[in-house]
Amino acid sequence: MSTTDWIAVDWGTSHMRAWAMTASGDILQRAASDKGMGSLSPDQFETALLEQIEPWLRDDALMPVLACGMVGARQGWCEAPYTQVPCTPLAVDKMVRPVVHDARIAVHIIPGLCQQGPADVMRGEETQIAGFMAEHPHFVGVLCLPGTHCKWADLRDGKVLRFHTYMTGELFALLSQQSVLRHGMQQEAAQGIDEVVFLQAVNEAFQQPQQLSSALFGLRAAGLLQGLGAAAARARLSGLLIGNELAAAASLWQDHAVSIIGDQGLSALYAKALQAQGIPVATVSAEQITLNGLRAAWQQLARSGS
């Protein structure tokens, strides 16, 4: 029976996922927790980690733990420095090791990436980019990584040349839950999304991005005057925001190969929006790519002898 040789951890703002791994990169076991960075103080991270990985540890061996994501943020367990683009996505030499009290674990936190002009940062996505590059070493094009804050990264020659972040997911949450638009979206929308309404809104916002603010208030007016339902309102809001993002990021993705890494549902929306603009896209599982990136980091760490 195989034993755990190292542990991979993806620690975001709201969730943490861990995998017990063999030296060759096979998954032995999985664990997950809703104790994300946002709910923990720095002195609580070690306990939260041990709650999930305790069964995988041995008293006679030091277990390497490789972690990516917001665990390395300024508000996280231990701040990991950013590596400035253009660069390769993983900087093993800049990994940080937080102080731990359990002598069975050695935690290594992967640094994020930064850009000075325009100012931008990422944490966690660099590991997904590394995982994608491991599978597609000769890829030249753009990666779209949808989420609360969507990243668009320009890749060439194994390096991240530049990237841009759009707060589309967070704007959707704020507008649908806390703005005046919430009154037309209180009812939980049905499973799936009205694709016709969504794509109409995408095209409208893409063609006239300067009208976004007015189009957003139009959702409230359409609910009052035309009986726009909650499901259609949510589809239209999503389409307006994603269409506006596509317009802003057009210099990155136009005339380039585009691959999307993210949650299946959200990735599908971005794929539909891009395909509506005549751009062929490929979608990739976020979990698999994240693990590929953590495996690449493990291999580099093992070679370095750290």
PDB file of C-alpha atoms in Angstrom:
ATOM      1  CA  MET A   1       0.000   0.000   0.000  1.00  0.00           C
ATOM      2  CA  SER A   2       1.386   3.421  -0.989  1.00  0.00           C
ATOM      3  CA  THR A   3       2.240   5.945   1.690  1.00  0.00           C
ATOM      4  CA  THR A   4       1.915   9.709   1.554  1.00  0.00           C
ATOM      5  CA  ASP A   5       5.162  11.379   0.424  1.00  0.00           C
ATOM      6  CA  TRP A   6       3.936  14.967   0.335  1.00  0.00           C
ATOM      7  CA  ILE A   7       0.734  16.977   0.686  1.00  0.00           C
ATOM      8  CA  ALA A   8      -0.716  19.431  -1.840  1.00  0.00           C
ATOM      9  CA  VAL A   9      -2.901  22.281  -0.567  1.00  0.00           C
ATOM     10  CA  ASP A  10      -5.004  24.842  -2.429  1.00  0.00           C
ATOM     11  CA  TRP A  11      -6.025  27.424   0.189  1.00  0.00           C
ATOM     12  CA  GLY A  12      -8.340  30.156  -0.987  1.00  0.00           C
ATOM     13  CA  THR A  13     -10.335  32.911   0.684  1.00  0.00           C
ATOM     14  CA  SER A  14     -13.343  30.741   1.524  1.00  0.00           C
ATOM     15  CA  HIS A  15     -12.186  27.118   1.203  1.00  0.00           C
ATOM     16  CA  MET A  16      -9.185  24.851   1.610  1.00  0.00           C
ATOM     17  CA  ARG A  17      -8.564  21.626  -0.294  1.00  0.00           C
ATOM     18  CA  ALA A  18      -5.798  19.117   0.429  1.00  0.00           C
ATOM     19  CA  TRP A  19      -4.526  15.982  -1.276  1.00  0.00           C
ATOM     20  CA  ALA A  20      -2.265  13.234   0.042  1.00  0.00           C
ATOM     21  CA  MET A  21       0.234  12.552  -2.754  1.00  0.00           C
ATOM     22  CA  THR A  22       2.838   9.956  -3.670  1.00  0.00           C
ATOM     23  CA  ALA A  23       6.317  10.965  -4.840  1.00  0.00           C
ATOM     24  CA  SER A  24       5.241  10.234  -8.426  1.00  0.00           C
ATOM     25  CA  GLY A  25       2.235  12.570  -8.114  1.00  0.00           C
ATOM     26  CA  ASP A  26      -0.617  10.106  -7.628  1.00  0.00           C
ATOM     27  CA  ILE A  27      -3.522  11.107  -5.372  1.00  0.00           C
ATOM     28  CA  LEU A  28      -4.058   8.840  -2.377  1.00  0.00           C
ATOM     29  CA  GLN A  29      -6.704  10.768  -0.430  1.00  0.00           C
ATOM     30  CA  ARG A  30      -8.559  14.076  -0.454  1.00  0.00           C
ATOM     31  CA  ALA A  31      -9.815  16.437   2.215  1.00  0.00           C
ATOM     32  CA  ALA A  32     -11.626  19.783   2.180  1.00  0.00           C
ATOM     33  CA  SER A  33     -12.631  22.469   4.630  1.00  0.00           C
ATOM     34  CA  ASP A  34     -14.637  25.690   4.614  1.00  0.00           C
ATOM     35  CA  LYS A  35     -11.961  27.335   6.783  1.00  0.00           C
ATOM     36  CA  GLY A  36     -10.574  29.624   4.136  1.00  0.00           C
ATOM     37  CA  MET A  37      -8.130  32.460   4.598  1.00  0.00           C
ATOM     38  CA  GLY A  38     -10.955  34.931   5.179  1.00  0.00           C
ATOM     39  CA  SER A  39     -12.125  33.196   8.364  1.00  0.00           C
ATOM     40  CA  LEU A  40      -8.715  32.593   9.984  1.00  0.00           C
ATOM     41  CA  SER A  41      -6.145  34.628  11.864  1.00  0.00           C
ATOM     42  CA  PRO A  42      -2.471  33.779  11.240  1.00  0.00           C
ATOM     43  CA  ASP A  43      -2.218  31.703  14.410  1.00  0.00           C
ATOM     44  CA  GLN A  44      -5.175  29.514  13.364  1.00  0.00           C
ATOM     45  CA  PHE A  45      -3.843  28.200  10.045  1.00  0.00           C
ATOM     46  CA  GLU A  46      -1.731  25.379  11.448  1.00  0.00           C
ATOM     47  CA  THR A  47      -4.633  23.978  13.464  1.00  0.00           C
ATOM     48  CA  ALA A  48      -6.993  24.240  10.478  1.00  0.00           C
ATOM     49  CA  LEU A  49      -4.451  22.398   8.323  1.00  0.00           C
ATOM     50  CA  LEU A  50      -3.836  19.636  10.863  1.00  0.00           C
ATOM     51  CA  GLU A  51      -7.573  19.029  11.216  1.00  0.00           C
ATOM     52  CA  GLN A  52      -7.568  17.854   7.600  1.00  0.00           C
ATOM     53  CA  ILE A  53      -4.184  16.168   7.165  1.00  0.00           C
ATOM     54  CA  GLU A  54      -3.546  14.573  10.573  1.00  0.00           C
ATOM     55  CA  PRO A  55      -4.334  11.010   9.355  1.00  0.00           C
ATOM     56  CA  TRP A  56      -1.675  11.323   6.624  1.00  0.00           C
ATOM     57  CA  LEU A  57       1.206  12.257   8.939  1.00  0.00           C
ATOM     58  CA  ARG A  58       3.843   9.953  10.435  1.00  0.00           C
ATOM     59  CA  ASP A  59       5.823  10.389  13.631  1.00  0.00           C
ATOM     60  CA  ASP A  60       9.023   9.110  12.025  1.00  0.00           C
ATOM     61  CA  ALA A  61       9.115  11.401   8.979  1.00  0.00           C
ATOM     62  CA  LEU A  62       8.928  15.094   8.085  1.00  0.00           C
ATOM     63  CA  MET A  63       6.016  15.681   5.713  1.00  0.00           C
ATOM     64  CA  PRO A  64       6.466  18.391   3.026  1.00  0.00           C
ATOM     65  CA  VAL A  65       3.287  20.447   2.514  1.00  0.00           C
ATOM     66  CA  LEU A  66       3.098  22.621  -0.617  1.00  0.00           C
ATOM     67  CA  ALA A  67       0.398  25.297  -0.470  1.00  0.00           C
ATOM     68  CA  CYS A  68      -0.804  27.837  -3.007  1.00  0.00           C
ATOM     69  CA  GLY A  69      -3.417  30.569  -2.950  1.00  0.00           C
ATOM     70  CA  MET A  70      -4.481  33.197  -0.451  1.00  0.00           C
ATOM     71  CA  VAL A  71      -2.712  31.353   2.372  1.00  0.00           C
ATOM     72  CA  GLY A  72       0.303  33.397   1.230  1.00  0.00           C
ATOM     73  CA  ALA A  73      -1.497  36.756   1.249  1.00  0.00           C
ATOM     74  CA  ARG A  74      -0.650  39.592   3.627  1.00  0.00           C
ATOM     75  CA  GLN A  75      -3.779  38.638   5.601  1.00  0.00           C
ATOM     76  CA  GLY A  76      -2.959  34.908   5.376  1.00  0.00           C
ATOM     77  CA  TRP A  77      -0.706  32.565   7.305  1.00  0.00           C
ATOM     78  CA  CYS A  78       2.590  33.994   6.105  1.00  0.00           C
ATOM     79  CA  GLU A  79       3.059  36.522   3.321  1.00  0.00           C
ATOM     80  CA  ALA A  80       4.849  35.083   0.296  1.00  0.00           C
ATOM     81  CA  PRO A  81       6.597  37.613  -1.978  1.00  0.00           C
ATOM     82  CA  TYR A  82       5.408  38.298  -5.489  1.00  0.00           C
ATOM     83  CA  THR A  83       7.504  37.521  -8.547  1.00  0.00           C
ATOM     84  CA  GLN A  84       7.353  40.238 -11.162  1.00  0.00           C
ATOM     85  CA  VAL A  85       6.351  39.415 -14.738  1.00  0.00           C
ATOM     86  CA  PRO A  86       7.613  38.616 -17.286  1.00  0.00           C
ATOM     87  CA  CYS A  87       8.687  35.400 -15.585  1.00  0.00           C
ATOM     88  CA  THR A  88       7.971  31.704 -15.298  1.00  0.00           C
ATOM     89  CA  PRO A  89       4.902  31.116 -13.099  1.00  0.00           C
ATOM     90  CA  LEU A  90       6.633  29.218 -10.266  1.00  0.00           C
ATOM     91  CA  ALA A  91       9.459  30.659  -8.176  1.00  0.00           C
ATOM     92  CA  VAL A  92      10.444  27.807  -5.876  1.00  0.00           C
ATOM     93  CA  ASP A  93      13.397  29.803  -4.557  1.00  0.00           C
ATOM     94  CA  LYS A  94      10.956  32.411  -3.205  1.00  0.00           C
ATOM     95  CA  MET A  95       8.705  29.969  -1.351  1.00  0.00           C
ATOM     96  CA  VAL A  96       8.237  30.902   2.302  1.00  0.00           C
ATOM     97  CA  ARG A  97       8.049  28.563   5.277  1.00  0.00           C
ATOM     98  CA  PRO A  98       5.764  29.675   8.093  1.00  0.00           C
ATOM     99  CA  VAL A  99       6.759  28.775  11.626  1.00  0.00           C
ATOM    100  CA  VAL A 100       4.922  25.616  12.732  1.00  0.00           C
ATOM    101  CA  HIS A 101       4.660  23.936  16.119  1.00  0.00           C
ATOM    102  CA  ASP A 102       4.071  20.405  14.835  1.00  0.00           C
ATOM    103  CA  ALA A 103       7.461  18.820  14.138  1.00  0.00           C
ATOM    104  CA  ARG A 104       5.946  16.432  11.569  1.00  0.00           C
ATOM    105  CA  ILE A 105       5.271  19.038   8.870  1.00  0.00           C
ATOM    106  CA  ALA A 106       7.312  21.478   6.763  1.00  0.00           C
ATOM    107  CA  VAL A 107       5.003  23.937   5.007  1.00  0.00           C
ATOM    108  CA  HIS A 108       6.108  25.701   1.822  1.00  0.00           C
ATOM    109  CA  ILE A 109       3.927  28.519   0.420  1.00  0.00           C
ATOM    110  CA  ILE A 110       4.170  29.310  -3.295  1.00  0.00           C
ATOM    111  CA  PRO A 111       4.590  33.026  -4.144  1.00  0.00           C
ATOM    112  CA  GLY A 112       2.203  34.893  -6.398  1.00  0.00           C
ATOM    113  CA  LEU A 113       2.903  37.089  -9.421  1.00  0.00           C
ATOM    114  CA  CYS A 114       2.848  40.858  -9.730  1.00  0.00           C
ATOM    115  CA  GLN A 115       2.913  43.493 -12.431  1.00  0.00           C
ATOM    116  CA  GLN A 116       3.965  47.119 -11.980  1.00  0.00           C
ATOM    117  CA  GLY A 117       2.293  48.717 -14.967  1.00  0.00           C
ATOM    118  CA  PRO A 118      -0.613  48.602 -14.685  1.00  0.00           C
ATOM    119  CA  ALA A 119      -0.371  47.471 -11.049  1.00  0.00           C
ATOM    120  CA  ASP A 120      -1.777  43.972 -10.635  1.00  0.00           C
ATOM    121  CA  VAL A 121      -1.286  40.861  -8.503  1.00  0.00           C
ATOM    122  CA  MET A 122      -2.352  37.222  -8.445  1.00  0.00           C
ATOM    123  CA  ARG A 123      -2.194  34.406  -5.889  1.00  0.00           C
ATOM    124  CA  GLY A 124      -3.132  30.830  -6.707  1.00  0.00           C
ATOM    125  CA  GLU A 125      -3.646  31.409 -10.405  1.00  0.00           C
ATOM    126  CA  GLU A 126       0.134  31.235 -10.970  1.00  0.00           C
ATOM    127  CA  THR A 127      -0.015  27.590  -9.871  1.00  0.00           C
ATOM    128  CA  GLN A 128      -2.839  26.888 -12.311  1.00  0.00           C
ATOM    129  CA  ILE A 129      -0.845  28.588 -15.060  1.00  0.00           C
ATOM    130  CA  ALA A 130       2.138  26.381 -14.198  1.00  0.00           C
ATOM    131  CA  GLY A 131      -0.101  23.318 -14.340  1.00  0.00           C
ATOM    132  CA  PHE A 132      -1.411  24.356 -17.742  1.00  0.00           C
ATOM    133  CA  MET A 133       2.107  24.953 -19.037  1.00  0.00           C
ATOM    134  CA  ALA A 134       3.158  21.510 -17.828  1.00  0.00           C
ATOM    135  CA  GLU A 135       0.546  20.026 -20.185  1.00  0.00           C
ATOM    136  CA  HIS A 136       1.033  22.579 -22.992  1.00  0.00           C
ATOM    137  CA  PRO A 137       4.723  23.612 -22.894  1.00  0.00           C
ATOM    138  CA  HIS A 138       4.610  25.283 -26.312  1.00  0.00           C
ATOM    139  CA  PHE A 139       1.351  27.189 -25.827  1.00  0.00           C
ATOM    140  CA  VAL A 140       1.299  30.747 -27.153  1.00  0.00           C
ATOM    141  CA  GLY A 141      -1.856  32.649 -26.342  1.00  0.00           C
ATOM    142  CA  VAL A 142      -4.079  33.754 -23.516  1.00  0.00           C
ATOM    143  CA  LEU A 143      -5.411  32.015 -20.426  1.00  0.00           C
ATOM    144  CA  CYS A 144      -8.697  33.188 -18.954  1.00  0.00           C
ATOM    145  CA  LEU A 145      -9.166  32.223 -15.293  1.00  0.00           C
ATOM    146  CA  PRO A 146     -12.731  33.172 -14.256  1.00  0.00           C
ATOM    147  CA  GLY A 147     -13.626  33.590 -10.618  1.00  0.00           C
ATOM    148  CA  THR A 148     -14.460  36.301  -8.134  1.00  0.00           C
ATOM    149  CA  HIS A 149     -11.606  38.221  -9.741  1.00  0.00           C
ATOM    150  CA  CYS A 150     -11.072  37.023 -13.313  1.00  0.00           C
ATOM    151  CA  LYS A 151      -7.488  36.904 -14.587  1.00  0.00           C
ATOM    152  CA  TRP A 152      -6.360  37.126 -18.212  1.00  0.00           C
ATOM    153  CA  ALA A 153      -2.729  36.058 -18.692  1.00  0.00           C
ATOM    154  CA  ASP A 154      -0.624  36.414 -21.840  1.00  0.00           C
ATOM    155  CA  LEU A 155       1.739  33.414 -22.220  1.00  0.00           C
ATOM    156  CA  ARG A 156       4.729  32.868 -24.467  1.00  0.00           C
ATOM    157  CA  ASP A 157       7.982  30.865 -24.282  1.00  0.00           C
ATOM    158  CA  GLY A 158       7.026  29.328 -20.943  1.00  0.00           C
ATOM    159  CA  LYS A 159       6.572  32.734 -19.308  1.00  0.00           C
ATOM    160  CA  VAL A 160       3.742  34.969 -18.167  1.00  0.00           C
ATOM    161  CA  LEU A 161       4.341  38.189 -20.094  1.00  0.00           C
ATOM    162  CA  ARG A 162       1.504  40.273 -18.622  1.00  0.00           C
ATOM    163  CA  PHE A 163      -1.885  39.849 -17.016  1.00  0.00           C
ATOM    164  CA  HIS A 164      -4.996  41.805 -16.119  1.00  0.00           C
ATOM    165  CA  THR A 165      -7.591  41.302 -13.390  1.00  0.00           C
ATOM    166  CA  TYR A 166     -11.306  42.132 -13.619  1.00  0.00           C
ATOM    167  CA  MET A 167     -13.584  42.179 -10.560  1.00  0.00           C
ATOM    168  CA  THR A 168     -16.526  40.822 -12.548  1.00  0.00           C
ATOM    169  CA  GLY A 169     -17.524  38.068 -10.123  1.00  0.00           C
ATOM    170  CA  GLU A 170     -17.384  40.362  -7.121  1.00  0.00           C
ATOM    171  CA  LEU A 171     -19.353  43.047  -8.958  1.00  0.00           C
ATOM    172  CA  PHE A 172     -22.040  40.480  -9.804  1.00  0.00           C
ATOM    173  CA  ALA A 173     -22.309  39.491  -6.133  1.00  0.00           C
ATOM    174  CA  LEU A 174     -22.413  43.087  -4.899  1.00  0.00           C
ATOM    175  CA  LEU A 175     -24.924  44.279  -7.483  1.00  0.00           C
ATOM    176  CA  SER A 176     -27.241  41.284  -7.171  1.00  0.00           C
ATOM    177  CA  GLN A 177     -27.173  41.193  -3.361  1.00  0.00           C
ATOM    178  CA  GLN A 178     -26.550  44.729  -2.095  1.00  0.00           C
ATOM    179  CA  SER A 179     -27.502  47.275  -4.761  1.00  0.00           C
ATOM    180  CA  VAL A 180     -30.942  48.471  -5.838  1.00  0.00           C
ATOM    181  CA  LEU A 181     -30.907  45.610  -8.359  1.00  0.00           C
ATOM    182  CA  ARG A 182     -31.330  43.100  -5.538  1.00  0.00           C
ATOM    183  CA  HIS A 183     -35.070  43.812  -5.438  1.00  0.00           C
ATOM    184  CA  GLY A 184     -35.483  42.123  -8.818  1.00  0.00           C
ATOM    185  CA  MET A 185     -33.199  39.209  -8.011  1.00  0.00           C
ATOM    186  CA  GLN A 186     -34.292  38.058  -4.579  1.00  0.00           C
ATOM    187  CA  GLN A 187     -35.882  34.891  -5.898  1.00  0.00           C
ATOM    188  CA  GLU A 188     -33.260  32.218  -6.473  1.00  0.00           C
ATOM    189  CA  ALA A 189     -32.871  31.659 -10.181  1.00  0.00           C
ATOM    190  CA  ALA A 190     -33.609  28.234 -11.615  1.00  0.00           C
ATOM    191  CA  GLN A 191     -30.805  25.840 -12.485  1.00  0.00           C
ATOM    192  CA  GLY A 192     -28.989  26.891 -15.612  1.00  0.00           C
ATOM    193  CA  ILE A 193     -29.136  30.251 -17.315  1.00  0.00           C
ATOM    194  CA  ASP A 194     -31.248  31.772 -20.076  1.00  0.00           C
ATOM    195  CA  GLU A 195     -28.630  31.615 -22.822  1.00  0.00           C
ATOM    196  CA  VAL A 196     -30.525  33.874 -25.218  1.00  0.00           C
ATOM    197  CA  VAL A 197     -30.859  36.660 -22.645  1.00  0.00           C
ATOM    198  CA  PHE A 198     -27.266  36.181 -21.513  1.00  0.00           C
ATOM    199  CA  LEU A 199     -25.777  36.387 -25.012  1.00  0.00           C
ATOM    200  CA  GLN A 200     -27.917  39.389 -25.963  1.00  0.00           C
ATOM    201  CA  ALA A 201     -26.536  41.200 -22.935  1.00  0.00           C
ATOM    202  CA  VAL A 202     -22.953  40.084 -23.699  1.00  0.00           C
ATOM    203  CA  ASN A 203     -23.151  41.470 -27.234  1.00  0.00           C
ATOM    204  CA  GLU A 204     -24.781  44.678 -26.078  1.00  0.00           C
ATOM    205  CA  ALA A 205     -22.099  45.372 -23.466  1.00  0.00           C
ATOM    206  CA  PHE A 206     -19.281  44.317 -25.799  1.00  0.00           C
ATOM    207  CA  GLN A 207     -20.423  46.696 -28.511  1.00  0.00           C
ATOM    208  CA  GLN A 208     -21.215  49.595 -26.146  1.00  0.00           C
ATOM    209  CA  PRO A 209     -19.143  49.156 -22.992  1.00  0.00           C
ATOM    210  CA  GLN A 210     -19.518  52.843 -22.164  1.00  0.00           C
ATOM    211  CA  GLN A 211     -23.238  52.286 -21.564  1.00  0.00           C
ATOM    212  CA  LEU A 212     -22.740  49.737 -18.760  1.00  0.00           C
ATOM    213  CA  SER A 213     -23.945  51.911 -15.879  1.00  0.00           C
ATOM    214  CA  SER A 214     -27.099  52.891 -17.728  1.00  0.00           C
ATOM    215  CA  ALA A 215     -27.758  49.306 -18.852  1.00  0.00           C
ATOM    216  CA  LEU A 216     -27.424  48.113 -15.260  1.00  0.00           C
ATOM    217  CA  PHE A 217     -30.105  50.485 -14.006  1.00  0.00           C
ATOM    218  CA  GLY A 218     -32.221  49.358 -16.924  1.00  0.00           C
ATOM    219  CA  LEU A 219     -32.508  46.014 -15.133  1.00  0.00           C
ATOM    220  CA  ARG A 220     -34.331  47.715 -12.280  1.00  0.00           C
ATOM    221  CA  ALA A 221     -36.577  49.630 -14.653  1.00  0.00           C
ATOM    222  CA  ALA A 222     -37.400  46.509 -16.689  1.00  0.00           C
ATOM    223  CA  GLY A 223     -38.400  44.728 -13.492  1.00  0.00           C
ATOM    224  CA  LEU A 224     -40.768  47.528 -12.514  1.00  0.00           C
ATOM    225  CA  LEU A 225     -42.251  48.304 -15.939  1.00  0.00           C
ATOM    226  CA  GLN A 226     -41.972  45.089 -17.954  1.00  0.00           C
ATOM    227  CA  GLY A 227     -42.083  42.321 -15.352  1.00  0.00           C
ATOM    228  CA  LEU A 228     -38.515  41.127 -15.931  1.00  0.00           C
ATOM    229  CA  GLY A 229     -38.188  37.988 -13.804  1.00  0.00           C
ATOM    230  CA  ALA A 230     -35.366  37.148 -11.425  1.00  0.00           C
ATOM    231  CA  ALA A 231     -33.829  34.421 -13.602  1.00  0.00           C
ATOM    232  CA  ALA A 232     -33.765  36.646 -16.689  1.00  0.00           C
ATOM    233  CA  ALA A 233     -32.469  39.581 -14.645  1.00  0.00           C
ATOM    234  CA  ARG A 234     -29.582  37.489 -13.320  1.00  0.00           C
ATOM    235  CA  ALA A 235     -28.763  36.212 -16.816  1.00  0.00           C
ATOM    236  CA  ARG A 236     -28.792  39.748 -18.180  1.00  0.00           C
ATOM    237  CA  LEU A 237     -26.655  41.085 -15.309  1.00  0.00           C
ATOM    238  CA  SER A 238     -24.112  38.327 -15.869  1.00  0.00           C
ATOM    239  CA  GLY A 239     -24.059  38.999 -19.607  1.00  0.00           C
ATOM    240  CA  LEU A 240     -23.615  42.748 -19.199  1.00  0.00           C
ATOM    241  CA  LEU A 241     -20.689  42.349 -16.806  1.00  0.00           C
ATOM    242  CA  ILE A 242     -18.918  39.623 -18.789  1.00  0.00           C
ATOM    243  CA  GLY A 243     -19.488  41.471 -22.065  1.00  0.00           C
ATOM    244  CA  ASN A 244     -17.995  44.611 -20.557  1.00  0.00           C
ATOM    245  CA  GLU A 245     -15.002  42.585 -19.364  1.00  0.00           C
ATOM    246  CA  LEU A 246     -14.483  41.119 -22.838  1.00  0.00           C
ATOM    247  CA  ALA A 247     -14.474  44.601 -24.311  1.00  0.00           C
ATOM    248  CA  ALA A 248     -11.888  45.778 -21.775  1.00  0.00           C
ATOM    249  CA  ALA A 249      -9.671  42.709 -22.326  1.00  0.00           C
ATOM    250  CA  ALA A 250     -10.027  42.624 -26.120  1.00  0.00           C
ATOM    251  CA  SER A 251      -6.397  43.608 -26.758  1.00  0.00           C
ATOM    252  CA  LEU A 252      -5.369  40.429 -24.946  1.00  0.00           C
ATOM    253  CA  TRP A 253      -7.644  37.833 -26.506  1.00  0.00           C
ATOM    254  CA  GLN A 254      -8.360  39.057 -30.017  1.00  0.00           C
ATOM    255  CA  ASP A 255      -6.459  37.054 -32.645  1.00  0.00           C
ATOM    256  CA  HIS A 256      -5.081  34.691 -30.000  1.00  0.00           C
ATOM    257  CA  ALA A 257      -5.708  31.141 -28.860  1.00  0.00           C
ATOM    258  CA  VAL A 258      -7.757  31.235 -25.642  1.00  0.00           C
ATOM    259  CA  SER A 259      -8.014  28.548 -22.976  1.00  0.00           C
ATOM    260  CA  ILE A 260     -10.273  28.858 -19.931  1.00  0.00           C
ATOM    261  CA  ILE A 261      -9.462  27.417 -16.509  1.00  0.00           C
ATOM    262  CA  GLY A 262     -12.094  27.527 -13.795  1.00  0.00           C
ATOM    263  CA  ASP A 263     -15.342  26.299 -12.311  1.00  0.00           C
ATOM    264  CA  GLN A 264     -17.324  24.390 -14.908  1.00  0.00           C
ATOM    265  CA  GLY A 265     -20.412  26.607 -14.797  1.00  0.00           C
ATOM    266  CA  LEU A 266     -18.599  29.933 -14.906  1.00  0.00           C
ATOM    267  CA  SER A 267     -16.122  28.701 -17.508  1.00  0.00           C
ATOM    268  CA  ALA A 268     -19.043  27.692 -19.725  1.00  0.00           C
ATOM    269  CA  LEU A 269     -20.435  31.251 -19.580  1.00  0.00           C
ATOM    270  CA  TYR A 270     -17.109  32.759 -20.588  1.00  0.00           C
ATOM    271  CA  ALA A 271     -16.752  30.204 -23.370  1.00  0.00           C
ATOM    272  CA  LYS A 272     -20.207  31.073 -24.753  1.00  0.00           C
ATOM    273  CA  ALA A 273     -19.418  34.789 -24.548  1.00  0.00           C
ATOM    274  CA  LEU A 274     -16.122  34.390 -26.414  1.00  0.00           C
ATOM    275  CA  GLN A 275     -17.595  32.043 -28.998  1.00  0.00           C
ATOM    276  CA  ALA A 276     -20.272  34.653 -29.678  1.00  0.00           C
ATOM    277  CA  GLN A 277     -17.419  36.949 -30.725  1.00  0.00           C
ATOM    278  CA  GLY A 278     -16.070  34.291 -33.081  1.00  0.00           C
ATOM    279  CA  ILE A 279     -13.224  33.171 -30.802  1.00  0.00           C
ATOM    280  CA  PRO A 280     -12.616  29.392 -30.477  1.00  0.00           C
ATOM    281  CA  VAL A 281     -11.865  28.386 -26.898  1.00  0.00           C
ATOM    282  CA  ALA A 282     -10.841  25.325 -24.905  1.00  0.00           C
ATOM    283  CA  THR A 283     -11.901  24.759 -21.292  1.00  0.00           C
ATOM    284  CA  VAL A 284      -9.846  22.919 -18.669  1.00  0.00           C
ATOM    285  CA  SER A 285     -10.726  21.513 -15.224  1.00  0.00           C
ATOM    286  CA  ALA A 286      -9.488  23.870 -12.506  1.00  0.00           C
ATOM    287  CA  GLU A 287      -8.812  21.109  -9.957  1.00  0.00           C
ATOM    288  CA  GLN A 288      -6.739  19.014 -12.332  1.00  0.00           C
ATOM    289  CA  ILE A 289      -4.702  21.995 -13.501  1.00  0.00           C
ATOM    290  CA  THR A 290      -4.131  23.218  -9.937  1.00  0.00           C
ATOM    291  CA  LEU A 291      -2.846  19.778  -8.968  1.00  0.00           C
ATOM    292  CA  ASN A 292      -0.593  19.732 -12.024  1.00  0.00           C
ATOM    293  CA  GLY A 293       0.888  23.040 -10.880  1.00  0.00           C
ATOM    294  CA  LEU A 294       1.419  21.776  -7.341  1.00  0.00           C
ATOM    295  CA  ARG A 295       3.058  18.636  -8.769  1.00  0.00           C
ATOM    296  CA  ALA A 296       5.389  20.854 -10.834  1.00  0.00           C
ATOM    297  CA  ALA A 297       6.264  22.828  -7.698  1.00  0.00           C
ATOM    298  CA  TRP A 298       6.934  19.588  -5.802  1.00  0.00           C
ATOM    299  CA  GLN A 299       9.246  18.341  -8.542  1.00  0.00           C
ATOM    300  CA  GLN A 300      11.193  21.611  -8.507  1.00  0.00           C
ATOM    301  CA  LEU A 301      11.388  21.583  -4.718  1.00  0.00           C
ATOM    302  CA  ALA A 302      12.584  17.961  -4.679  1.00  0.00           C
ATOM    303  CA  ARG A 303      15.269  18.751  -7.260  1.00  0.00           C
ATOM    304  CA  SER A 304      16.447  21.745  -5.259  1.00  0.00           C
ATOM    305  CA  GLY A 305      16.856  19.582  -2.142  1.00  0.00           C
ATOM    306  CA  SER A 306      15.083  22.155   0.052  1.00  0.00           C
TER     307      SER A 306
END
